[in-house]
N, CA, C and O atoms as a DFTB+ gen file, in Angstrom:
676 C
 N C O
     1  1    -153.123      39.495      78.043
     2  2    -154.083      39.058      77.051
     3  2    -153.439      39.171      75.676
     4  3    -152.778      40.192      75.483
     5  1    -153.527      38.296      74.708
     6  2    -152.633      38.227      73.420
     7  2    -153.730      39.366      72.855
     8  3    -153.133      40.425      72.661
     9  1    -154.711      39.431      72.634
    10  2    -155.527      40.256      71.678
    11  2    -156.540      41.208      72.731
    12  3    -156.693      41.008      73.936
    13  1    -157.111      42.188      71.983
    14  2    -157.380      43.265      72.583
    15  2    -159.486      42.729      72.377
    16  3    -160.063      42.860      71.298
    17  1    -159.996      42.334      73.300
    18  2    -161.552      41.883      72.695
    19  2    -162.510      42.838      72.160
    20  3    -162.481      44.016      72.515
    21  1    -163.516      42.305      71.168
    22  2    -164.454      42.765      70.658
    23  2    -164.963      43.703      71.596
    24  3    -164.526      44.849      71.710
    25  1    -165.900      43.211      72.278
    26  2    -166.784      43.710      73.260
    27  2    -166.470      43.340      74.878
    28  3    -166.009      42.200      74.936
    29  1    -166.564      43.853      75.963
    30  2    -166.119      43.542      77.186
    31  2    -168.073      43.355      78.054
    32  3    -168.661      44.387      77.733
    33  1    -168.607      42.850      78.535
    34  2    -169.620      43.111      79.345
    35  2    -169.170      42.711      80.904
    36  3    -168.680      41.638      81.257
    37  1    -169.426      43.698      81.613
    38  2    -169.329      44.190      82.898
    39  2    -171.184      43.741      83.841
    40  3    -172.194      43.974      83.176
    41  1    -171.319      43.272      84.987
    42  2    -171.779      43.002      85.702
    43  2    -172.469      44.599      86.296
    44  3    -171.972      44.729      87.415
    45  1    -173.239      45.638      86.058
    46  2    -173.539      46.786      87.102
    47  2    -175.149      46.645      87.580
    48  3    -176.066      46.498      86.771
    49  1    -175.287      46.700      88.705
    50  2    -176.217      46.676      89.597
    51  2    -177.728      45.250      88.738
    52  3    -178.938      45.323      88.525
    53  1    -176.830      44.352      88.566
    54  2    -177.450      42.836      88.349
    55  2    -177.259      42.777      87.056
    56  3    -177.273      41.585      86.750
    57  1    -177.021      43.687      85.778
    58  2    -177.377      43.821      84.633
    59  2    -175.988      43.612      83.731
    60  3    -174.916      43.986      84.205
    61  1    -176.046      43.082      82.593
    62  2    -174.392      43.506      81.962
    63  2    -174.947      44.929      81.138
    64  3    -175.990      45.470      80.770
    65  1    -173.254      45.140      81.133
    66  2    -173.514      46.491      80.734
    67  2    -172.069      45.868      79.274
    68  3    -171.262      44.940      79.310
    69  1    -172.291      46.677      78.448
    70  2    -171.439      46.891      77.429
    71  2    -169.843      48.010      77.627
    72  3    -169.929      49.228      77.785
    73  1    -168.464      47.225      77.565
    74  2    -168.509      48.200      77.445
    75  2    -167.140      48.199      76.706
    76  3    -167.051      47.086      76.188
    77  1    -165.956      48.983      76.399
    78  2    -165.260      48.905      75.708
    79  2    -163.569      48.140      76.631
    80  3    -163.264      48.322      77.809
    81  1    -162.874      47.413      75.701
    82  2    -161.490      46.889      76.522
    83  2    -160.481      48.075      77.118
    84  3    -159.949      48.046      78.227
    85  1    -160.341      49.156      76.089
    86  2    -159.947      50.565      76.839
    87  2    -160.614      50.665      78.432
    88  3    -159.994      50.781      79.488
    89  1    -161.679      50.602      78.277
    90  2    -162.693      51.095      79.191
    91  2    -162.702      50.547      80.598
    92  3    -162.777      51.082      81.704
    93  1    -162.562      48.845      80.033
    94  2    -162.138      48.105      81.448
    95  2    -160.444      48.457      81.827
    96  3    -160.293      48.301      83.039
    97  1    -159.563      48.744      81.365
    98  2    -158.207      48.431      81.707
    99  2    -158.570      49.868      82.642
   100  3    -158.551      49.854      83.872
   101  1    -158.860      50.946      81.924
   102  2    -159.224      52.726      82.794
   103  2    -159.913      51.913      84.143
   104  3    -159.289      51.925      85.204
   105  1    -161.022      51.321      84.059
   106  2    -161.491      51.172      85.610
   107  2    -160.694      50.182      86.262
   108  3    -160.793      50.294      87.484
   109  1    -159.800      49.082      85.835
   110  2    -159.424      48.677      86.943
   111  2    -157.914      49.679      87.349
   112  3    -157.312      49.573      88.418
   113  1    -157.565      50.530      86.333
   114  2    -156.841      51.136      87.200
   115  2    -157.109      52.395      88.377
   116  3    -156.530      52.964      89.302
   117  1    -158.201      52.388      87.759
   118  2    -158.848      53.462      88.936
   119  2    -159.565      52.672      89.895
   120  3    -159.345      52.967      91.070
   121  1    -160.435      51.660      89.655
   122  2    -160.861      51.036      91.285
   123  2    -160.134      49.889      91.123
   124  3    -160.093      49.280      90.055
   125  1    -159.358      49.443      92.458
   126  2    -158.977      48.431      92.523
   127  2    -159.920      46.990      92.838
   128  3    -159.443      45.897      93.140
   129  1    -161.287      47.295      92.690
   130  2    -162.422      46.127      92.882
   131  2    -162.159      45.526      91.853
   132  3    -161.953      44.324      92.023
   133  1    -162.046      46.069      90.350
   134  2    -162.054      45.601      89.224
   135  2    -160.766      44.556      89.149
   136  3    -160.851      43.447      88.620
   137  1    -159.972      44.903      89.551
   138  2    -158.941      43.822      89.431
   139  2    -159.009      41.990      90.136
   140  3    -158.350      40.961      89.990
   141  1    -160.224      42.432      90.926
   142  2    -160.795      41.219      91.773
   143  2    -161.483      40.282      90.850
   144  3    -161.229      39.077      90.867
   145  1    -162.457      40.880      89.947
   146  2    -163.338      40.408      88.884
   147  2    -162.831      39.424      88.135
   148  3    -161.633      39.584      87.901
   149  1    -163.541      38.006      87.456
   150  2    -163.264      37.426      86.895
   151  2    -164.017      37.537      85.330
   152  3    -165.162      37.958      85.164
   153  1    -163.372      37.201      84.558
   154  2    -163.913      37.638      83.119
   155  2    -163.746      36.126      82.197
   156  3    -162.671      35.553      82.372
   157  1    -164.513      35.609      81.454
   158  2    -164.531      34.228      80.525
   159  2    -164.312      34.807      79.097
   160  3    -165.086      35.716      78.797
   161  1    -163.239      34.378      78.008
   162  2    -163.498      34.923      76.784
   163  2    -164.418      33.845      76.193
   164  3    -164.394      32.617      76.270
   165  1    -165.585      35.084      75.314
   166  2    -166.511      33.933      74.797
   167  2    -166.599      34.588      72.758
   168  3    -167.094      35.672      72.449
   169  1    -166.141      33.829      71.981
   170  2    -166.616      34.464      70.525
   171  2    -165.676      35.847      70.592
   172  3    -165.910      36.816      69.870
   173  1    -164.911      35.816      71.266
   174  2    -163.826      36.730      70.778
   175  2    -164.253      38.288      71.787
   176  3    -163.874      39.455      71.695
   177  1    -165.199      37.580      72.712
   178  2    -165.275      39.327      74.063
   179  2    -165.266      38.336      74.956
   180  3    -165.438      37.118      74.909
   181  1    -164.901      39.542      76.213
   182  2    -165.038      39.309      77.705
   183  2    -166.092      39.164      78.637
   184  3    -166.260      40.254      79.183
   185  1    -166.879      38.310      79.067
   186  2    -167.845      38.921      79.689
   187  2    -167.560      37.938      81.601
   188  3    -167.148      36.801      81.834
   189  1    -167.986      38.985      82.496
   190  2    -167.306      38.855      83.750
   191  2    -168.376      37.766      84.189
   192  3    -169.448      37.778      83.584
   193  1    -168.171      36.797      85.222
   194  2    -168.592      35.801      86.039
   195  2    -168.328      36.246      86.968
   196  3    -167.646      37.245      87.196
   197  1    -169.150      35.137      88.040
   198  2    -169.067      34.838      89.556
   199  2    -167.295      33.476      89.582
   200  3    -166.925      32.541      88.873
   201  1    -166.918      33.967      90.443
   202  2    -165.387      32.960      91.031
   203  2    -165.975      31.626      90.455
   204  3    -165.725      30.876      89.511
   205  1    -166.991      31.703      91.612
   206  2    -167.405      29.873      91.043
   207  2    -167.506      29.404      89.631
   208  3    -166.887      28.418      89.231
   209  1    -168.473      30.285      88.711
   210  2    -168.278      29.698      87.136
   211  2    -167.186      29.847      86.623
   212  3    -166.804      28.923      85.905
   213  1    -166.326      30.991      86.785
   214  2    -164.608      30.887      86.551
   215  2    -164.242      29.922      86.908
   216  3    -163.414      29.469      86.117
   217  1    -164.519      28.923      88.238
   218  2    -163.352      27.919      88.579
   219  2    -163.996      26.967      87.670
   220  3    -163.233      26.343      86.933
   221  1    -165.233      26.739      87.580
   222  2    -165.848      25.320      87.034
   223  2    -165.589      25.427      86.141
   224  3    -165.184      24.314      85.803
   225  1    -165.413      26.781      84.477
   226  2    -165.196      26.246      83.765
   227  2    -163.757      26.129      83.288
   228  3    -163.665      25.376      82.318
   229  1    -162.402      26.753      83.764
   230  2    -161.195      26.624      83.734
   231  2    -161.180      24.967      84.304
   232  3    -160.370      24.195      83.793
   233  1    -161.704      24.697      84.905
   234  2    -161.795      23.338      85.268
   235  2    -162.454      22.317      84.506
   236  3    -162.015      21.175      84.640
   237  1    -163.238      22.470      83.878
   238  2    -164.010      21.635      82.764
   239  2    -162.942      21.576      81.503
   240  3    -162.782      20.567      80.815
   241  1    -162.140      22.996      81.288
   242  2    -161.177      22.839      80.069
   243  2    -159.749      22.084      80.375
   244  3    -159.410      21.049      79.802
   245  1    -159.010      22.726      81.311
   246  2    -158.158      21.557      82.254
   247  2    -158.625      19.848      81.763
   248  3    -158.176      19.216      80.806
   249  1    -159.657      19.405      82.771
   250  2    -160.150      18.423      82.240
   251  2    -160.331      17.625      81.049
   252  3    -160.003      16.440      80.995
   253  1    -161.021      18.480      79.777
   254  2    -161.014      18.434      78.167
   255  2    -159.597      18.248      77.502
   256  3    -159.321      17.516      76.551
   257  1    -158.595      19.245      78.365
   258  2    -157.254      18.827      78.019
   259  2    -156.689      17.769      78.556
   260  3    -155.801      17.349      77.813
   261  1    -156.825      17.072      79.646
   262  2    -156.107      16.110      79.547
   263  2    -156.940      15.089      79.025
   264  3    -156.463      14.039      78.595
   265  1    -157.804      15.260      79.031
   266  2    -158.648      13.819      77.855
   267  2    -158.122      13.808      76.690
   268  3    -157.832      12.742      76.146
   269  1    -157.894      15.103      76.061
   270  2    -156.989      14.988      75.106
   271  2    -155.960      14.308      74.839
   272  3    -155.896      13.303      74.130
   273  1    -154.878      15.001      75.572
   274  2    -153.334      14.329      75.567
   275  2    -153.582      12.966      75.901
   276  3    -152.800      12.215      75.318
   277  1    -154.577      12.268      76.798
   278  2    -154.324      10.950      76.668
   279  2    -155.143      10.008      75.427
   280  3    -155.056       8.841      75.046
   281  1    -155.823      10.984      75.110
   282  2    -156.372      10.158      73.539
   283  2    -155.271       9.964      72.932
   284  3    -155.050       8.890      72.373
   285  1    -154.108      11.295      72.941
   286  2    -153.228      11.278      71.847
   287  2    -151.851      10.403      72.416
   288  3    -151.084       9.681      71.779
   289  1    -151.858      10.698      73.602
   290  2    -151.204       9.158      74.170
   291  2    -151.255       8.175      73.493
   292  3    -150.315       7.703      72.852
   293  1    -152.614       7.660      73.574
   294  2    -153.243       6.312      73.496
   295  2    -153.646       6.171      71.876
   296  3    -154.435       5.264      71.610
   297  1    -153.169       6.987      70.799
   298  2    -153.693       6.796      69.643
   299  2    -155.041       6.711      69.271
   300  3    -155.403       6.115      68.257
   301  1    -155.744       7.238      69.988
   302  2    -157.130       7.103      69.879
   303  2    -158.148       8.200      68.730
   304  3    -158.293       9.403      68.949
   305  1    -158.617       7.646      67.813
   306  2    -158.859       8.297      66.486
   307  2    -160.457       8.980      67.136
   308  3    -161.128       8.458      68.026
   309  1    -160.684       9.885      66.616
   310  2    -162.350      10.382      66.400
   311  2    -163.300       9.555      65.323
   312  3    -162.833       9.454      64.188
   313  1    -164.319       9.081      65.525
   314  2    -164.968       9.176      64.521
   315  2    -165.783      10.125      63.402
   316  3    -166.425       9.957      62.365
   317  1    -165.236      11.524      64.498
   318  2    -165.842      12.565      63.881
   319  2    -164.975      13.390      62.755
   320  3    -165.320      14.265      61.961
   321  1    -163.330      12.569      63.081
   322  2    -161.778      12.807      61.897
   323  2    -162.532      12.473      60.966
   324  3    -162.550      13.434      60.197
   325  1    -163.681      11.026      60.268
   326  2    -163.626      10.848      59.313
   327  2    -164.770      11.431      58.812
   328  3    -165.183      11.035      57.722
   329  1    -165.266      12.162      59.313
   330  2    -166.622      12.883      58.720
   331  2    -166.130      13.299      57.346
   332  3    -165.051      13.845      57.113
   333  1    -167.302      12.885      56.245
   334  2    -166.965      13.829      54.730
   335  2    -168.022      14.155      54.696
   336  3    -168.867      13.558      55.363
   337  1    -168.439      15.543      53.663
   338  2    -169.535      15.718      53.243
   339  2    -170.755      14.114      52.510
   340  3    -171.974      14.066      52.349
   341  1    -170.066      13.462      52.350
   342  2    -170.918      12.445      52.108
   343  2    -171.195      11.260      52.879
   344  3    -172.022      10.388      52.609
   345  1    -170.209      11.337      54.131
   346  2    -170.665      10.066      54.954
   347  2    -170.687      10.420      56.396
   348  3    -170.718      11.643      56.535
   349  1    -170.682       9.785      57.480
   350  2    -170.412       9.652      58.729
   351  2    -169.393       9.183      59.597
   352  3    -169.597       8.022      59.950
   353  1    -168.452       9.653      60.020
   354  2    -167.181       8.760      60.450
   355  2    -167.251       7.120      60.781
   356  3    -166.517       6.175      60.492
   357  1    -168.655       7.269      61.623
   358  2    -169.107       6.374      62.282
   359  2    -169.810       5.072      61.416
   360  3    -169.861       3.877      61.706
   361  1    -170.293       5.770      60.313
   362  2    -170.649       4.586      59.508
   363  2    -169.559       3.661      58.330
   364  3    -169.753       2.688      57.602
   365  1    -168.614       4.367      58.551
   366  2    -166.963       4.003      57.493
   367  2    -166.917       2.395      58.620
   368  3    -167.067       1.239      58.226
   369  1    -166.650       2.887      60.117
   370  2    -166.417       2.135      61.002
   371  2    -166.951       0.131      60.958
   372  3    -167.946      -0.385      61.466
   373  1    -166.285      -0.260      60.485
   374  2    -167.145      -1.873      60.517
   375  2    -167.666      -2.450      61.831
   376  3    -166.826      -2.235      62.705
   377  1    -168.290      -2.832      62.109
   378  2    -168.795      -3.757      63.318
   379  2    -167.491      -4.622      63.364
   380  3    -166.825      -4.676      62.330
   381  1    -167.080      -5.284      64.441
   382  2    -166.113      -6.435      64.356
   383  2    -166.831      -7.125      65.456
   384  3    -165.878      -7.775      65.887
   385  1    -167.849      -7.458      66.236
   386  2    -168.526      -7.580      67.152
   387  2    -169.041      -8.766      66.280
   388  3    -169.563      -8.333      65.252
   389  1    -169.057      -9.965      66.358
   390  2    -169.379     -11.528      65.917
   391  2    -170.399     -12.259      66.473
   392  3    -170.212     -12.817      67.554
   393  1    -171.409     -12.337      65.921
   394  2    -172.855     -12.762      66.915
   395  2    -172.090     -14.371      66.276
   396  3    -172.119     -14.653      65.078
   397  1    -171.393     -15.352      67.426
   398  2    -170.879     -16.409      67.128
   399  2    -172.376     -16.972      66.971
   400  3    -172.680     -16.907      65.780
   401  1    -173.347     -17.464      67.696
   402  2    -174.494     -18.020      67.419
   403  2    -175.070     -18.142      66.482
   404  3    -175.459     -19.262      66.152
   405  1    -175.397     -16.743      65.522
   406  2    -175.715     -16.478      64.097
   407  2    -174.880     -17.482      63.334
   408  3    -175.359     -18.404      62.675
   409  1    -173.607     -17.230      63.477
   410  2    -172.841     -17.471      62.425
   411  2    -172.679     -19.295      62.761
   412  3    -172.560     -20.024      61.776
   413  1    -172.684     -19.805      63.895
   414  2    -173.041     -21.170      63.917
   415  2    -174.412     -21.599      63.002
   416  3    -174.271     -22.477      62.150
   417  1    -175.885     -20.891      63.221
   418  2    -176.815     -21.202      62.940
   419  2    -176.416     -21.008      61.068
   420  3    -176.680     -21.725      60.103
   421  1    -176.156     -20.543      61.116
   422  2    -175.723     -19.868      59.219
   423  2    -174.721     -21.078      58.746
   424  3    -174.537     -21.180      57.533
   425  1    -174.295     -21.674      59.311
   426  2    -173.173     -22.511      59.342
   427  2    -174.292     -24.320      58.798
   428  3    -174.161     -25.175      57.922
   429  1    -175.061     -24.128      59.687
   430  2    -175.813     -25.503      60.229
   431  2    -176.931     -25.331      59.010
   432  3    -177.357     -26.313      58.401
   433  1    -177.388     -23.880      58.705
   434  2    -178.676     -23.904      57.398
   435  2    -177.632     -24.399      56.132
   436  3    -177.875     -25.310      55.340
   437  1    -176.565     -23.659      56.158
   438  2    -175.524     -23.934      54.580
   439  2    -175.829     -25.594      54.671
   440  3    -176.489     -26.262      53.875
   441  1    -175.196     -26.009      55.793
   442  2    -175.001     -27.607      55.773
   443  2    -176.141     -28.433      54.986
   444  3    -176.100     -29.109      53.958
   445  1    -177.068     -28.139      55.791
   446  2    -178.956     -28.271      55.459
   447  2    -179.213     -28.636      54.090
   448  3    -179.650     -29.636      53.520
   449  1    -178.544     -26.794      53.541
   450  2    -179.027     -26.710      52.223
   451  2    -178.085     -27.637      51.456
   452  3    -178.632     -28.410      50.670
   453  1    -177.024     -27.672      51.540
   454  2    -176.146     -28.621      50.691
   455  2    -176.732     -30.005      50.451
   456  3    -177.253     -30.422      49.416
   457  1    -176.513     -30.753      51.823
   458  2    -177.350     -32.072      51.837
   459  2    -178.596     -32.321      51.100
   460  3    -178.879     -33.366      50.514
   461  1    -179.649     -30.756      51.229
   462  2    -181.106     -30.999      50.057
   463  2    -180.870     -30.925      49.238
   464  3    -181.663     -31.345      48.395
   465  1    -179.735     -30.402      48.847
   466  2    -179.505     -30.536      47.176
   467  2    -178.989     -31.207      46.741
   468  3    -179.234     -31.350      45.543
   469  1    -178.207     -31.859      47.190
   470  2    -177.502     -33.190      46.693
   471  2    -178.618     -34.656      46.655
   472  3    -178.340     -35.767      46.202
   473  1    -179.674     -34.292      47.169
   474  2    -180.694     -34.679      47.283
   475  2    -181.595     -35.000      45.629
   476  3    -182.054     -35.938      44.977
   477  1    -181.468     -33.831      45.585
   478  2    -182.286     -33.774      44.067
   479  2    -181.802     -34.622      42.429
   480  3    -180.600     -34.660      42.165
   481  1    -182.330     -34.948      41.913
   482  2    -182.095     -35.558      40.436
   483  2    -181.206     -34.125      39.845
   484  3    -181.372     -32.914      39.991
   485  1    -180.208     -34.964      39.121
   486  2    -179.070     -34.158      38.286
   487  2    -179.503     -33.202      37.617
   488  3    -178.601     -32.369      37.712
   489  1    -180.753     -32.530      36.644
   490  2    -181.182     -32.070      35.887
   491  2    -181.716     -30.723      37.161
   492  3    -181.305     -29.571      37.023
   493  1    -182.582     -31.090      38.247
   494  2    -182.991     -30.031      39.199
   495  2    -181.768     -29.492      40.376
   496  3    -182.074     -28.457      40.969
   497  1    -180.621     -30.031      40.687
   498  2    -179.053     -29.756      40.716
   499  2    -178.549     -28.829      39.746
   500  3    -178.465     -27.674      40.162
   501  1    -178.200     -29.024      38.590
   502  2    -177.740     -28.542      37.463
   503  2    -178.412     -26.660      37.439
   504  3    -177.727     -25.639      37.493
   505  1    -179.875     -26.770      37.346
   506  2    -180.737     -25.879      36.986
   507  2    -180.465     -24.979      38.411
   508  3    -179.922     -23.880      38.292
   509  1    -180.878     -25.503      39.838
   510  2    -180.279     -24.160      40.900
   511  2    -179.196     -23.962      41.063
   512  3    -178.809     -22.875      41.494
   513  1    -178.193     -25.182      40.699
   514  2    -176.606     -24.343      40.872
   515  2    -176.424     -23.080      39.618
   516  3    -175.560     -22.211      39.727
   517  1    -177.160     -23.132      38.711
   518  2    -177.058     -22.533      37.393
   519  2    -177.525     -21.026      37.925
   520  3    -176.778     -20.068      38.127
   521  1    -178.807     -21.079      38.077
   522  2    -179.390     -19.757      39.182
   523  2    -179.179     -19.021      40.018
   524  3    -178.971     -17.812      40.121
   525  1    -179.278     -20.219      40.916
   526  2    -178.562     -19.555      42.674
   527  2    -176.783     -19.129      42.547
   528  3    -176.256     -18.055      42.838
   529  1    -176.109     -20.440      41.987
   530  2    -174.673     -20.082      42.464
   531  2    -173.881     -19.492      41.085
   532  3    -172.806     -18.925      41.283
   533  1    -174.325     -19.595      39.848
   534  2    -173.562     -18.659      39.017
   535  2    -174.192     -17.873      38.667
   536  3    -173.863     -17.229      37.671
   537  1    -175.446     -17.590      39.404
   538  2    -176.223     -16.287      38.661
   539  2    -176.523     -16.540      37.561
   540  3    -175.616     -16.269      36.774
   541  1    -177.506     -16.997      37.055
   542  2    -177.591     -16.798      35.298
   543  2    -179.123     -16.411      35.830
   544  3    -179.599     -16.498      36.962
   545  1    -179.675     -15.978      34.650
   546  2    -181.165     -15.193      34.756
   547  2    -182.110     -16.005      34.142
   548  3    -181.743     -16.475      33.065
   549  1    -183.340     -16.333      34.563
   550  2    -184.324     -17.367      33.871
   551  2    -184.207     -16.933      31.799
   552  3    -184.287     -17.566      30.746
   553  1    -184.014     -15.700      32.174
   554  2    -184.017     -15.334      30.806
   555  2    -182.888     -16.408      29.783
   556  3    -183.105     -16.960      28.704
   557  1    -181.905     -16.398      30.482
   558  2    -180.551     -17.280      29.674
   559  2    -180.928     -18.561      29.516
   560  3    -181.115     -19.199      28.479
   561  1    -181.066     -19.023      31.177
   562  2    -181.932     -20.249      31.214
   563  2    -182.700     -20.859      30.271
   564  3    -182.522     -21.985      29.805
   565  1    -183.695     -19.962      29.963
   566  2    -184.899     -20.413      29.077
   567  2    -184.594     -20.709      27.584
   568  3    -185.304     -21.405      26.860
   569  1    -183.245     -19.981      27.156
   570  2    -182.616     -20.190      26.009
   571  2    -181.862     -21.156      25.984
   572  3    -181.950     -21.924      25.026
   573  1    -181.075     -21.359      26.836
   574  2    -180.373     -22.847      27.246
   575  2    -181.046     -24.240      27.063
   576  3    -180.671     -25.180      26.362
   577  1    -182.320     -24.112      28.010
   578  2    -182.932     -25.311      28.137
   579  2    -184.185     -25.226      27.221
   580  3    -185.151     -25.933      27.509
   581  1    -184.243     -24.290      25.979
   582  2    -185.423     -24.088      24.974
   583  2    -186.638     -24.517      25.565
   584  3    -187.099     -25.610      25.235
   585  1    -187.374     -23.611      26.616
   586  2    -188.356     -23.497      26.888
   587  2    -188.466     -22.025      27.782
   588  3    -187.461     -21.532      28.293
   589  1    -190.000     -21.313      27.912
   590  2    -190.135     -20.267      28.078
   591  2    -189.604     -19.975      29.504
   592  3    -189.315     -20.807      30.365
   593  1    -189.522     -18.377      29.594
   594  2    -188.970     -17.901      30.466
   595  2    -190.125     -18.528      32.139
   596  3    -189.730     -18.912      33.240
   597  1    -191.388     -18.389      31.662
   598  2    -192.391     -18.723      32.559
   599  2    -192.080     -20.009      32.707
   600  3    -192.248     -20.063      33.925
   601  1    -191.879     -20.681      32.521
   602  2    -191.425     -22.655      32.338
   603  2    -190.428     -22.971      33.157
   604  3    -190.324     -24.042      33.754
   605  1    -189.369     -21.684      33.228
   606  2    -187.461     -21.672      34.608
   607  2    -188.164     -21.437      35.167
   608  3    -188.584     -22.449      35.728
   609  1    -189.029     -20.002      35.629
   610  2    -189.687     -19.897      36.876
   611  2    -189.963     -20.546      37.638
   612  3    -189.466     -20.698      38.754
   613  1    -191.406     -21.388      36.815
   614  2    -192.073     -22.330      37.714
   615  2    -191.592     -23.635      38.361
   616  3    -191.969     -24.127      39.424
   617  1    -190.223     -24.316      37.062
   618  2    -189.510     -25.667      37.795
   619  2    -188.994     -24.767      39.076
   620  3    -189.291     -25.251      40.168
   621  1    -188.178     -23.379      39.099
   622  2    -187.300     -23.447      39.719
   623  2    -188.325     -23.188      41.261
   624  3    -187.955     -23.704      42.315
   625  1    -189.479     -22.424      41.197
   626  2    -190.202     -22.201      42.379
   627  2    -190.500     -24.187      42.749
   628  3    -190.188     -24.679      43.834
   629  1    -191.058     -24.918      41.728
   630  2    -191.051     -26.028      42.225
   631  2    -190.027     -27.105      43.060
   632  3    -190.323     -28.024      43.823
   633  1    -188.537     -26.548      42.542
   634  2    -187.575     -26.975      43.182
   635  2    -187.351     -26.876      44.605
   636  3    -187.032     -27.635      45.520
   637  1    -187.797     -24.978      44.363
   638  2    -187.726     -24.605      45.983
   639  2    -188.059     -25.318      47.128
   640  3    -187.476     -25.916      48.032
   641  1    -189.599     -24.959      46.664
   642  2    -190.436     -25.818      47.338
   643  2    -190.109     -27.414      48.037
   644  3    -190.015     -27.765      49.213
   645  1    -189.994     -28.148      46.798
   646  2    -189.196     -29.119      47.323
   647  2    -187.858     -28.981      48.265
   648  3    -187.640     -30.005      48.913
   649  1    -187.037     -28.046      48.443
   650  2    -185.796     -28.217      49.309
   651  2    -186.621     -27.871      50.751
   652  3    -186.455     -28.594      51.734
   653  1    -187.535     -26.685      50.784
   654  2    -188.094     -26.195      51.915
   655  2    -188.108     -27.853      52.258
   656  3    -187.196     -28.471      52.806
   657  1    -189.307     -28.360      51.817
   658  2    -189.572     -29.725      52.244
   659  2    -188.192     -31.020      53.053
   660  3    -187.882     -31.713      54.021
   661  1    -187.974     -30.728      52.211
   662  2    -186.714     -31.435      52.720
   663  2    -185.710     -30.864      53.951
   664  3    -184.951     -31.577      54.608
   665  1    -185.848     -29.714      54.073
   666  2    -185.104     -28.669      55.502
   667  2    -185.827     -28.760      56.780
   668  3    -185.395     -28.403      57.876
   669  1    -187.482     -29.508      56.404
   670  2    -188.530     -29.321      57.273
   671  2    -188.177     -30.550      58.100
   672  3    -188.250     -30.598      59.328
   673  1    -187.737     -31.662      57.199
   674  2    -187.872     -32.612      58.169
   675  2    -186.424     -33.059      58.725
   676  3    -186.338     -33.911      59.609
């Protein structure tokens, strides 16, 4: 044993008993039963088992180890390596999993929308590419085209409206 344990618990008449690592080395040299006994280190003491939970769990760690070495074989990262106090390994992780269908259907609305807008008179063109695709804010808008901020709103909800219309049919 590299280190000498905390506490030892011993198996006597069904019960553990406490008792010291001196204490066990004295009894197994005086009864040779003790040398039969199997013992698990747990948190830094000994405490004795039945054969069978000795084999199962030397066998469960066996096991754990070679899952290991072949993770590390196989380069295989944890997601739990990237844990920080502020995130989740698992959420760093991107999806790469491609719902192709989505991205067809997303494909076929862009199309949609292009065609309704090319649809529209130059002035209601002008005004949602201004909105939608460079971002400007009704606020700028309304200074641009000298009329109130309530006035972009409503063409531009009216525009909408109109493309819905036009996607419908």
């Amino acid at each position: 044993m590299k280190y000498a344990p905390k506490k030892v618990f011993v198996l006597e008449n069904g019960k553990y008993q406490e008792i010291t690592y001196i204490e066990l080395q004295k009894r197994e040299q005086e009864d040779k039963t003790y040398t039969d006994k199997k013992y698990l280190p747990m948190h830094g003491m000994l405490i004795e088992v039945t054969k069978e939970t000795y084999k199962a769990y030397y066998k469960e760690k066996r096991r754990q180890k070679y899952i290991d070495e072949c993770s590390i074989a196989r380069g295989d990262i944890s997601y739990n390596a990237l844990d920080t106090d502020e995130t989740l390994g698992e959420d760093i992780m991107a999806d790469k999993h491609i719902d192709v269908e989505q991205q067809v259907v997303d494909e076929i609305t862009s199309e949609q929308v292009q065609k309704a807008i090319s649809m529209l008179p130059s002035g209601e063109k002008n005004l949602i590419s201004q909105y939608f695709y460079q971002g400007m804010s009704q606020k700028e808008l309304s200074k641009i085209y000298g009329v109130n901020q309530s006035n972009i709103s409503r063409k531009i909800e009216r525009i909408v409206e109109k493309l819905k219309k036009f996607l419908e049919n």
